[in-house]
Short mmCIF file of C-alpha atoms in Angstrom, two decimals:
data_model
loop_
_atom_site.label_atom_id
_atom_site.label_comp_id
_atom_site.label_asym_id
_atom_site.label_seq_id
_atom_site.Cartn_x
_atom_site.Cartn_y
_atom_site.Cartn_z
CA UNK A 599 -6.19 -30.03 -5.99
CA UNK A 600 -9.63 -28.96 -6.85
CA UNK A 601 -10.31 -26.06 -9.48
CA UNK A 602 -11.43 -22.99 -7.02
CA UNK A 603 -10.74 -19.28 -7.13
CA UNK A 604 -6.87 -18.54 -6.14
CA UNK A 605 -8.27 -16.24 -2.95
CA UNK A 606 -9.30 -19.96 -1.70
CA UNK A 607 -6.19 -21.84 -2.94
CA UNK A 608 -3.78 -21.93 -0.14
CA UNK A 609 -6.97 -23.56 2.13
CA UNK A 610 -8.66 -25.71 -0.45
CA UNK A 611 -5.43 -27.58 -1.89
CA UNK A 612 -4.81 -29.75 1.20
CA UNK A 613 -1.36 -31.62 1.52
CA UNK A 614 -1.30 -35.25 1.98
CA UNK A 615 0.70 -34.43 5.20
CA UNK A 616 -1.58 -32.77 7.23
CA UNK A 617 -1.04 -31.30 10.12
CA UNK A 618 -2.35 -33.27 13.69
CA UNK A 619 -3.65 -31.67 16.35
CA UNK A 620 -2.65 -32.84 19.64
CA UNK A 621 -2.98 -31.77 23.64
CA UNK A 622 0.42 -30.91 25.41
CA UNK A 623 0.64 -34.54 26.06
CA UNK A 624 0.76 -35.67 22.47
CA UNK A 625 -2.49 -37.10 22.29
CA UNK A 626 -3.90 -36.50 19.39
CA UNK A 627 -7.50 -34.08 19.95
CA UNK A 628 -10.36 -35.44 18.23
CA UNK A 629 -11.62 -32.52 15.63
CA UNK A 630 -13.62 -32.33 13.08
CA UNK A 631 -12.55 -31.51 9.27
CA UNK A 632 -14.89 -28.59 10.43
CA UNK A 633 -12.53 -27.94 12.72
CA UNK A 634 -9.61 -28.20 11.00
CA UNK A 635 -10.90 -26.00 7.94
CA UNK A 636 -11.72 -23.25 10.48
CA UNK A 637 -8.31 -23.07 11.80
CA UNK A 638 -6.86 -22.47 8.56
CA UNK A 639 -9.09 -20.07 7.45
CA UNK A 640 -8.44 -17.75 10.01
CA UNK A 641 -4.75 -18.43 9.12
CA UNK A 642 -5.78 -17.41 5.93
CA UNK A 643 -7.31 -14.20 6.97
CA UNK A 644 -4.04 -13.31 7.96
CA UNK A 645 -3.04 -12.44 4.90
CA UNK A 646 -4.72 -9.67 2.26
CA UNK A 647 -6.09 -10.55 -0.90
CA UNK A 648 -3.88 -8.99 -3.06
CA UNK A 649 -1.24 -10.99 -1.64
CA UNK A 650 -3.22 -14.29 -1.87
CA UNK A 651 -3.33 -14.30 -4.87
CA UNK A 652 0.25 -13.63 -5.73
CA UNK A 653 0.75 -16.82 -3.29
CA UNK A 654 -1.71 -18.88 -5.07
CA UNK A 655 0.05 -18.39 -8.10
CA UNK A 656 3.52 -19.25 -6.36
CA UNK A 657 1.91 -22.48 -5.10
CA UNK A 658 0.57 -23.42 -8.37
CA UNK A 659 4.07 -22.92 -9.93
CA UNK A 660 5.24 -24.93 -7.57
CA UNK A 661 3.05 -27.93 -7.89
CA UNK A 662 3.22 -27.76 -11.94
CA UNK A 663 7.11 -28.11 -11.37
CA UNK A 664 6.53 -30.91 -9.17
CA UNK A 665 4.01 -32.67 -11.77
CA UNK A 666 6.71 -31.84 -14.81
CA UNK A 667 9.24 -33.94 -12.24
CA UNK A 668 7.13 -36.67 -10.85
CA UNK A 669 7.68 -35.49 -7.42
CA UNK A 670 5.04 -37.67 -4.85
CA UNK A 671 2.41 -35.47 -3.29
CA UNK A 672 3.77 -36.98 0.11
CA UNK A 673 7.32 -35.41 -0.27
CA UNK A 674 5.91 -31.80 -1.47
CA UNK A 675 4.83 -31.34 2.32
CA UNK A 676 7.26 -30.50 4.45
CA UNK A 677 9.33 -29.82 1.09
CA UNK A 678 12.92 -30.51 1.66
CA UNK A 679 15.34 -27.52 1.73
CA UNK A 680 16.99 -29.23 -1.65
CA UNK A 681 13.06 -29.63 -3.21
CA UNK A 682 12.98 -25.93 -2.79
CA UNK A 683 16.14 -24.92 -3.98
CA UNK A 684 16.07 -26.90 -7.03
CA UNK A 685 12.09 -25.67 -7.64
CA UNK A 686 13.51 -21.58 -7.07
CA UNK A 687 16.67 -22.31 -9.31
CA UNK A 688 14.38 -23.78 -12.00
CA UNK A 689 12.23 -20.61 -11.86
CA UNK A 690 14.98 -17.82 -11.70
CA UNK A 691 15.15 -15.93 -15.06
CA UNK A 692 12.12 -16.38 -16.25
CA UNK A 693 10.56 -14.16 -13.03
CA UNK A 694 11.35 -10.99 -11.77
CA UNK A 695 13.39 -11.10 -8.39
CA UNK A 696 10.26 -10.13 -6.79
CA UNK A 697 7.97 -12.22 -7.86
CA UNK A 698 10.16 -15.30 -7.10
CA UNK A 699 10.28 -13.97 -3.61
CA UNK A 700 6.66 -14.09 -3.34
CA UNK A 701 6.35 -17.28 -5.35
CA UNK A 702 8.40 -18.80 -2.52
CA UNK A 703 6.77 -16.97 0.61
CA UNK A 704 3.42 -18.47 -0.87
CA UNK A 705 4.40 -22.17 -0.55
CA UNK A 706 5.64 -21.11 2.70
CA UNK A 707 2.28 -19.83 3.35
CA UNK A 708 0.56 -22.90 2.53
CA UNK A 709 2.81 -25.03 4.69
CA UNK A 710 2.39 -22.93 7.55
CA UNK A 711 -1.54 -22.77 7.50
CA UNK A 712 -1.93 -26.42 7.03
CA UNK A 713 0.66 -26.90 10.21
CA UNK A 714 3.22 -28.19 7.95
CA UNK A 715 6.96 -27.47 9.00
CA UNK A 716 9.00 -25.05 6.42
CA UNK A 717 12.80 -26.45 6.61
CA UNK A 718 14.17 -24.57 4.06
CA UNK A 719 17.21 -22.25 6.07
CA UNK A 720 17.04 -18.64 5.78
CA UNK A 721 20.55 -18.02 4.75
CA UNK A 722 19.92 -20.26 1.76
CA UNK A 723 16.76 -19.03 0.92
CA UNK A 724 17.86 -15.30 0.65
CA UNK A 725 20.91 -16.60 -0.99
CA UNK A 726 18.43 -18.05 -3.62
CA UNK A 727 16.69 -14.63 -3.52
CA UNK A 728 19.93 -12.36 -3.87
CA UNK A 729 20.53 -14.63 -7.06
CA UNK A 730 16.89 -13.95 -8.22
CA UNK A 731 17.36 -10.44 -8.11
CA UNK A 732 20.52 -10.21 -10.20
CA UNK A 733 19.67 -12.50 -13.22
CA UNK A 734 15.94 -11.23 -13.44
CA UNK A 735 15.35 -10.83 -17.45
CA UNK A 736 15.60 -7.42 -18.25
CA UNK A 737 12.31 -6.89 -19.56
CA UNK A 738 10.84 -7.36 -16.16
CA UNK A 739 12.55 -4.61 -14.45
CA UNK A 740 10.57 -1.85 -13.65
CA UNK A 741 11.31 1.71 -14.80
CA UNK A 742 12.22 3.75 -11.41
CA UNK A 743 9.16 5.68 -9.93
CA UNK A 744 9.88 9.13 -11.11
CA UNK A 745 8.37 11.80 -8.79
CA UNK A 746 4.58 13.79 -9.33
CA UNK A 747 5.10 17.61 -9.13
CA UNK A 748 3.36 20.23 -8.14
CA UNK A 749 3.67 21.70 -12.13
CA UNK A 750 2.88 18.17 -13.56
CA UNK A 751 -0.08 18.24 -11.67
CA UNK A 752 -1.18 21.44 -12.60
CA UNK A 753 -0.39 19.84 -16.65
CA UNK A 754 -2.76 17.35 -15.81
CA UNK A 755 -5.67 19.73 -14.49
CA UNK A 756 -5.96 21.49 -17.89
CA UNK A 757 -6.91 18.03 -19.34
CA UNK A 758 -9.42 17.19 -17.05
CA UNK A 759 -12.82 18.77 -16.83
CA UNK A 760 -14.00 20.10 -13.27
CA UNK A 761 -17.36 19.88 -14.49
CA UNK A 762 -17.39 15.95 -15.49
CA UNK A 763 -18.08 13.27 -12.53
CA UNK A 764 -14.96 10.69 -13.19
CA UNK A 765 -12.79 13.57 -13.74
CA UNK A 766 -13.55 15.88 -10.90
CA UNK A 767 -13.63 12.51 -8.49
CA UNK A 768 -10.01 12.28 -10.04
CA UNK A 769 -9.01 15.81 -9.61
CA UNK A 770 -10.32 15.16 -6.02
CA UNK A 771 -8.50 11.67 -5.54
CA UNK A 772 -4.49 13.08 -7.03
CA UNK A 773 -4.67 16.12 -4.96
CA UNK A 774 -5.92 14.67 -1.50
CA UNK A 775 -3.47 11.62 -1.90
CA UNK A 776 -0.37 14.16 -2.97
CA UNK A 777 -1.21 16.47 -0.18
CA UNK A 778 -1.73 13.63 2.53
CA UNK A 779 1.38 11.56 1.33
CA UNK A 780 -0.73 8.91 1.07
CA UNK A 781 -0.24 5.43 -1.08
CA UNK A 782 -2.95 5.44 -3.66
CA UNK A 783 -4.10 2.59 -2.57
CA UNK A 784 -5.41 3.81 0.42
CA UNK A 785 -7.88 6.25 -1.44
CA UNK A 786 -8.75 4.00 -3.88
CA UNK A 787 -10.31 0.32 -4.57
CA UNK A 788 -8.44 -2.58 -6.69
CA UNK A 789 -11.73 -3.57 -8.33
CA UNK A 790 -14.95 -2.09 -7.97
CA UNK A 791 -16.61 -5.23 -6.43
CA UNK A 792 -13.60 -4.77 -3.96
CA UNK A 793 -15.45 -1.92 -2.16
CA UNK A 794 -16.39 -2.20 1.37
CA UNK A 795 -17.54 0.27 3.34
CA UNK A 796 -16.01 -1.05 6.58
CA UNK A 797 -12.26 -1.54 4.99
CA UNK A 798 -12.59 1.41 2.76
CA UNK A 799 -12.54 5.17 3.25
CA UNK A 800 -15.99 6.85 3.00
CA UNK A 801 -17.64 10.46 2.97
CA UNK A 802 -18.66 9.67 6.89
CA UNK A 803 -14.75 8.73 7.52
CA UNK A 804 -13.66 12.46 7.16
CA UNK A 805 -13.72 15.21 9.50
CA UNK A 806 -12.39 18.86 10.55
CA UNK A 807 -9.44 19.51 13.15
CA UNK A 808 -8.45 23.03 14.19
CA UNK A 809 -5.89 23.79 16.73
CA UNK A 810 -5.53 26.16 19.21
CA UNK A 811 -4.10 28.69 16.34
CA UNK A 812 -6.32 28.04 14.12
CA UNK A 813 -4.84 26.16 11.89
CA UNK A 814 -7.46 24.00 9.72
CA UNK A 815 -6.70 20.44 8.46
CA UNK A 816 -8.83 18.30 6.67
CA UNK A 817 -8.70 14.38 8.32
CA UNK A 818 -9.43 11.27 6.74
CA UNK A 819 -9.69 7.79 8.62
CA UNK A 820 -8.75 4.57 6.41
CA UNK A 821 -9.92 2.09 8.15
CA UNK A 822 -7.53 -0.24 6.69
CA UNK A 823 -4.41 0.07 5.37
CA UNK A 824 -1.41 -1.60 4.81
CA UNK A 825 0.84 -0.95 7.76
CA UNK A 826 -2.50 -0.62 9.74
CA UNK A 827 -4.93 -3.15 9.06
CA UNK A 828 -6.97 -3.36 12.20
CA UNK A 829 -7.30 -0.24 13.29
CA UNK A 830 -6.76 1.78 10.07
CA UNK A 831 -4.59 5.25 9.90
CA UNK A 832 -5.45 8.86 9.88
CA UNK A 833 -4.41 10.86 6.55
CA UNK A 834 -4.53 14.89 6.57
CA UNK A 835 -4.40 17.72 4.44
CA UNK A 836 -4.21 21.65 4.64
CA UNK A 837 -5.86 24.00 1.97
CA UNK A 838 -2.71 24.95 -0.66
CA UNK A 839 -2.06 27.87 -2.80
CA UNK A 840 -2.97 27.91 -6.51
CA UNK A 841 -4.97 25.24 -8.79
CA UNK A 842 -3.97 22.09 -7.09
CA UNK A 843 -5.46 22.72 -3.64
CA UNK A 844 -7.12 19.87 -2.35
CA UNK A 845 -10.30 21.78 0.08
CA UNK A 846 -11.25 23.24 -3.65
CA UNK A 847 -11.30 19.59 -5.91
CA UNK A 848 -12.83 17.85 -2.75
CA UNK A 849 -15.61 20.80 -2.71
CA UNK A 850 -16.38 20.86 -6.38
CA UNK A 851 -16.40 16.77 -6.14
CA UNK A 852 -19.15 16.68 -3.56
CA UNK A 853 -21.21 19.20 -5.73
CA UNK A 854 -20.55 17.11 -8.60
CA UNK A 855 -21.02 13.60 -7.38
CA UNK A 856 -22.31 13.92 -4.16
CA UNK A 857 -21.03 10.61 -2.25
CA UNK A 858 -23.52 9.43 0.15
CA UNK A 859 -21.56 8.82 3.89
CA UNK A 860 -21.72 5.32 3.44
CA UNK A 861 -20.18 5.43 -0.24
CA UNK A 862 -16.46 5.71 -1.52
CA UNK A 863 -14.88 8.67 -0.78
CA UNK A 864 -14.17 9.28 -4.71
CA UNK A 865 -17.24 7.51 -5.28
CA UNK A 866 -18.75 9.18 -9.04
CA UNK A 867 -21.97 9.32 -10.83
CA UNK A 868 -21.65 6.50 -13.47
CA UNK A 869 -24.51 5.84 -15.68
CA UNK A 870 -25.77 1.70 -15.83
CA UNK A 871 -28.10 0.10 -17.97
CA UNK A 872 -30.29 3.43 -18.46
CA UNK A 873 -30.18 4.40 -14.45
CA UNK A 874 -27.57 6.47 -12.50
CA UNK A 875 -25.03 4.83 -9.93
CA UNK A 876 -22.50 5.93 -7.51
CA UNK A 877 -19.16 3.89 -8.44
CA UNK A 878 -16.33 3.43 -6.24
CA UNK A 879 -12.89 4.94 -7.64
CA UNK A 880 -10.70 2.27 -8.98
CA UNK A 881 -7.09 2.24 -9.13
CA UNK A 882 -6.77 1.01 -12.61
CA UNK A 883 -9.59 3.40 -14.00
CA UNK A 884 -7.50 6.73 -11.90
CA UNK A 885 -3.95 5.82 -13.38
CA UNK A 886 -5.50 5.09 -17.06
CA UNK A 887 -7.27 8.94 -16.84
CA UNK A 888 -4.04 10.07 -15.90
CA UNK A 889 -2.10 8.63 -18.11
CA UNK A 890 -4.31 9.55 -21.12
CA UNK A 891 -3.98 13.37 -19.43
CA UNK A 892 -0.76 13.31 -19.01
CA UNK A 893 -0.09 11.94 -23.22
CA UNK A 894 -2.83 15.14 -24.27
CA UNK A 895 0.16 17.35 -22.85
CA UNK A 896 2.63 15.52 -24.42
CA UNK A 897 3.90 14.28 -21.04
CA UNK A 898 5.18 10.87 -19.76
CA UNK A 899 2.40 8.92 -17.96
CA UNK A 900 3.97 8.62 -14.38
CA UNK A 901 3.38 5.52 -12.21
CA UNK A 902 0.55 5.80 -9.11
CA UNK A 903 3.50 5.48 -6.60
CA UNK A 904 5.53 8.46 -7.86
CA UNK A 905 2.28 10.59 -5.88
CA UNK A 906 3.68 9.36 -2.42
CA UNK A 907 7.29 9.92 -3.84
CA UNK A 908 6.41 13.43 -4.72
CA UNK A 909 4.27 14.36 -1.72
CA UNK A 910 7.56 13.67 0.33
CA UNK A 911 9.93 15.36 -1.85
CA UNK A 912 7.36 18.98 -1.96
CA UNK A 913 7.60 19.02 1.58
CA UNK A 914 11.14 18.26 1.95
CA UNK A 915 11.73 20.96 -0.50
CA UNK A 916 9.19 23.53 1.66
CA UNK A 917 12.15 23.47 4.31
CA UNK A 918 9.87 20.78 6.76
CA UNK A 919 12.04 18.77 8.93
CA UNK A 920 12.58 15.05 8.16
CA UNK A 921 11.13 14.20 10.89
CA UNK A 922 7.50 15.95 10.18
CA UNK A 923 7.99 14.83 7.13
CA UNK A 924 7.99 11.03 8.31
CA UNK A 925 5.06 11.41 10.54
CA UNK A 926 3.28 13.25 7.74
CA UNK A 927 3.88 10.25 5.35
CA UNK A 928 3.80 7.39 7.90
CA UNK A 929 6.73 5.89 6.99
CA UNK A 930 7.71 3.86 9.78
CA UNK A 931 11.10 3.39 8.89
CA UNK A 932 13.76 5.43 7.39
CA UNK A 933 13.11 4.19 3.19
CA UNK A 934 11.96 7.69 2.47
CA UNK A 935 15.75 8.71 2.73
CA UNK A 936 16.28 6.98 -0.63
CA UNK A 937 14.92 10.21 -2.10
CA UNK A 938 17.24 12.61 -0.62
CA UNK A 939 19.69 10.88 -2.35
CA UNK A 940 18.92 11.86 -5.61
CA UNK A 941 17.43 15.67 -4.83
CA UNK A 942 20.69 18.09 -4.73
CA UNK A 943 18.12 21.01 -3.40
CA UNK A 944 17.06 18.91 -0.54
CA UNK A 945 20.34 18.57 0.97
CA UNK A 946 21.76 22.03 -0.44
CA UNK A 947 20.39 24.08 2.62
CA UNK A 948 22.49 21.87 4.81
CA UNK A 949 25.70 21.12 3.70
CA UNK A 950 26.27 25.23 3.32
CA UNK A 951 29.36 26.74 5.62
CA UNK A 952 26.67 29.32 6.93
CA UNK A 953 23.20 28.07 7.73
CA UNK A 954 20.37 30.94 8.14
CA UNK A 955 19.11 30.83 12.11
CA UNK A 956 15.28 30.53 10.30
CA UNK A 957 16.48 27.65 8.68
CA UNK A 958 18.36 25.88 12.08
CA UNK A 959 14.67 26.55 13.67
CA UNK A 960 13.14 23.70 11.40
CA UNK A 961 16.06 21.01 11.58
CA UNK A 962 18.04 20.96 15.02
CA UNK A 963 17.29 20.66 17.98
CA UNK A 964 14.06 20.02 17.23
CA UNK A 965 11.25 21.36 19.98
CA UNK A 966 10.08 18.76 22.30
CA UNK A 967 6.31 18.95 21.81
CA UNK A 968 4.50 18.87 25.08
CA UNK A 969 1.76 16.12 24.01
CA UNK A 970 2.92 12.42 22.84
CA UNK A 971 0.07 10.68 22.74
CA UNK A 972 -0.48 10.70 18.78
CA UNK A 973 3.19 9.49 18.18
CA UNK A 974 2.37 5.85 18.34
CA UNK A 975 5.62 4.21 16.70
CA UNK A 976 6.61 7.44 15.39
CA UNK A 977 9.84 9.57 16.84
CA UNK A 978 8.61 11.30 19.95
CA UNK A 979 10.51 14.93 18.58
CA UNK A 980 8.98 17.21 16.04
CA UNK A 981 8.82 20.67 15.56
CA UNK A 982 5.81 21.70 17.56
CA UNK A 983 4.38 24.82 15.75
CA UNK A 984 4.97 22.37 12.52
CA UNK A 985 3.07 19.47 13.76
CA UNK A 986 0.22 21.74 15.06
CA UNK A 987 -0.19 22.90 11.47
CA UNK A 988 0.97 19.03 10.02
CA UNK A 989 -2.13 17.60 11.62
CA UNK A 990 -3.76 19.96 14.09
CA UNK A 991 -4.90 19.63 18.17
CA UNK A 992 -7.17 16.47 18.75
CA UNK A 993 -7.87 17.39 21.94
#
C-alpha cells in the first residue's frame, strides 16, 4: 500500500486478489497491467473527488483495523460478510452514522473497481447502518440547518461593503444562490486550485431569457453538478424587490471585479505577491465572511445549506405551488417536504374551511402547460403563467 494522495487511493492500493479478465469462454484475456490500471481508473472517474476522498479514508480505516488484527491481505479481498461486520461494529461510536456509511461504501468502492466481489448482504449492512446512526457520539451530530431569510440577509448586507472585491463577489454569490435555490456548491469551488473552467460556472455560462410576456430571467449553466454531472443544470433568477435583489449585486460585482468569460463566476480581484489576480470564490472563504457578518450583528452564523433551505421556504411562503417550487429547486424527489413540516404559514392557507379562488388558482388543478420539453424528470404539470415567469420561453 504505497504512500500516494487519497484522490489515487482506491486505484493505487491493489488487493492481492485481483480481479482476472476473461472472454465469455473463461479464458483468461492477455492484458497488460496497462490495461488493467486503465480500467480502473475510469472506474474511478466514476466517482467525484469529494467523495474519494471520504472513501480513501474509509479504506484506510479499514486496513489499519485489519493490521491492529493480523488479518492476511489475501482474506481482506472479497472481505467476508462477518470481516465487515465485525470491522463496522468496531468503528460505531467513535463515527458519526454518516461517516460510517461512507467508510463502508468506500471499501465497497475499492472492491468493485479492482473486480473484486462485495458479499456483504444488504439487509445486514443497513442493519449495521441503522445501528450507526443511533449510537453516534453526541458531539458529532450536527446542529439542524436552520433556514436563510430574506431579513437575515438584508443583516448581513449592512456588514459587507458593496464597494470591496471579496465582499461584493459575496453579496453577488448569497443572493444569486438564494434566488436560484441553488446548493452552494454549485456557485462556488471547494479549493481554489479546484477551479476548472469546463466543470465550473463562468461569466460566458450565463445568459438572458425573456418570454413571450416579457418576463426577464437571468440563466446560469453549471456545467456540473451533483445530480447532473455530464451535462450540467440550468439555475435562474428574476430581479427582486428591495436590497437583496440579485440583477443589482451581480451588476455592481462585474463593475467591481470584472470576471473575464473564461473565469469563475464570483471570481474577485485578489492581490498576490505585489500583482493583481482574479480568484475563484471558495466555499470555505464565502461561509467564513458570512459568518464573521453575521457575529458583527450579533447574529448566529447559519450553515451554507440553510441558503437552499430558505430559497424553498420564501417561495413556498410567496403562495408558489409545490410543484414550481420543485422544478425551481431541482429537487428530484419529494425531501423538500421535510420543510413544510415545520412552517405553520406554509400549510395555513390550506387547511382553512374557506380557501380564496386566487389562492385555488396557484395549487389545484394545476394548468397543463402546452410545452414539455424542459421537464426532463420533473412532473409534467405546473402552473403555466408561473413557470413562464419561474424560468422564461427558450424557444
Amino acid at each position: 500500500r504505497p504512500h500516494c494522495p487519497a484522490l489515487h487511493r482506491l486505484v493505487l492500493w491493489q488487493p492481492v486478489n485481483k480481479c482476472s479478465f476473461r472472454d465469455l469462454s473463461g479464458h483468461s484475456l492477455r492484458l497488460t497491467d496497462e490495461d488493467v490500471t486503465q480500467v480502473q481508473l475510469v472506474l474511478d472517474q466514476s466517482f467525484k473527488e469529494s467523495t474519494l476522498r471520504s472513501y480513501a479514508s474509509g479504506l484506510l480505516v479499514f486496513h489499519a483495523f485489519c493490521d491492529s488484527r493480523s488479518v492476511p491481505e489475501d482474506q481482506r479481498t472479497p472481505a467476508s460478510p462477518d470481516l465487515i461486520a465485525l470491522w463496522i461494529s468496531t468503528i460505531i461510536g467513535s463515527y458519526a452514522g454518516g461517516t460510517v456509511n461512507n467508510y463502508t461504501f468506500g471499501v465497497r468502492a475499492w472492491h468493485i473497481i479492482h473486480g473484486v466481489d462485495w458479499r456483504m448482504k444488504e439487509p445486514e449492512l443497513d442493519a449495521l447502518i441503522w445501528a450507526a446512526e443511533k449510537l453516534q457520539p453526541v458531539h458529532s451530530k450536527r446542529k439542524k440547518h436552520q433556514p436563510y431569510t430574506v431579513a437575515f440577509i438584508e443583516a448581513l448586507l449592512n456588514n459587507l461593503n458593496h464597494e470591496d472585491p471579496f465582499d461584493s463577489a459575496v453579496i453577488s454569490c448569497l443572493t444569486t444562490a438564494f434566488y436560484s435555490g441553488a446548493r452552494l456548491g454549485e456557485f462556488t469551488v471547494p479549493r481554489l486550485e479546484d477551479f476548472r473552467a469546463r466543470d465550473h460556472v463562468t461569466r460566458a455560462n450565463m445568459r438572458l431569457s425573456v418570454n413571450k410576456n416579457g418576463f426577464e430571467v437571468t440563466v446560469f449553466h453549471i456545467p456540473k453538478t451533483k445530480a447532473e454531472p455530464v451535462n450540467g443544470e440550468d439555475m435562474y433568477w428574476a430581479c427582486q424587490n428591495g436590497a437583496t435583489n440579485p440583477k443589482s449585486a451581480l451588476d455592481n460585482h462585474f463593475q467591481v471585479n470584472n470576471p473575464s468569460r473564461d473565469s469563475h463566476l464570483f471570481a474577485y480581484r485578489h492581490k498576490k505577491n505585489g500583482r493583481e489576480i482574479l480568484r475563484p470564490h471558495t466555499k470555505p472563504a464565502f461561509l467564513s465572511r458570512l459568518a464573521k457578518a453575521a457575529k458583527s450583528q450579533g447574529l448566529e452564523p447559519l450553515q451554507g445549506h440553510g441558503i437552499r433551505i430558505g430559497s424553498t421556504l420564501e417561495y413556498l411562503l410567496r403562495g408558489l405551488s409545490f410543484e414550481v417550487v420543485k422544478v425551481l429547486g431541482r429537487w428530484k424527489s419529494d425531501a423538500f417536504l421535510v420543510y413544510l413540516r415545520k412552517q405553520t404559514k406554509i400549510m395555513a392557507p390550506y387547511m382553512q374551511a374557506e380557501l380564496h379562488e386566487a389562492f385555488l388558482a396557484y395549487t389545484m388543478p394545476p394548468v397543463r402547460c402546452e410545452s414539455t420539453a424542459y421537464f426532463s424528470g420533473y412532473p409534467r404539470s405546473l402552473d403555466a403563467s408561473l413557470y413562464s415567469f419561474c424560468i422564461g420561453d427558450r424557444s
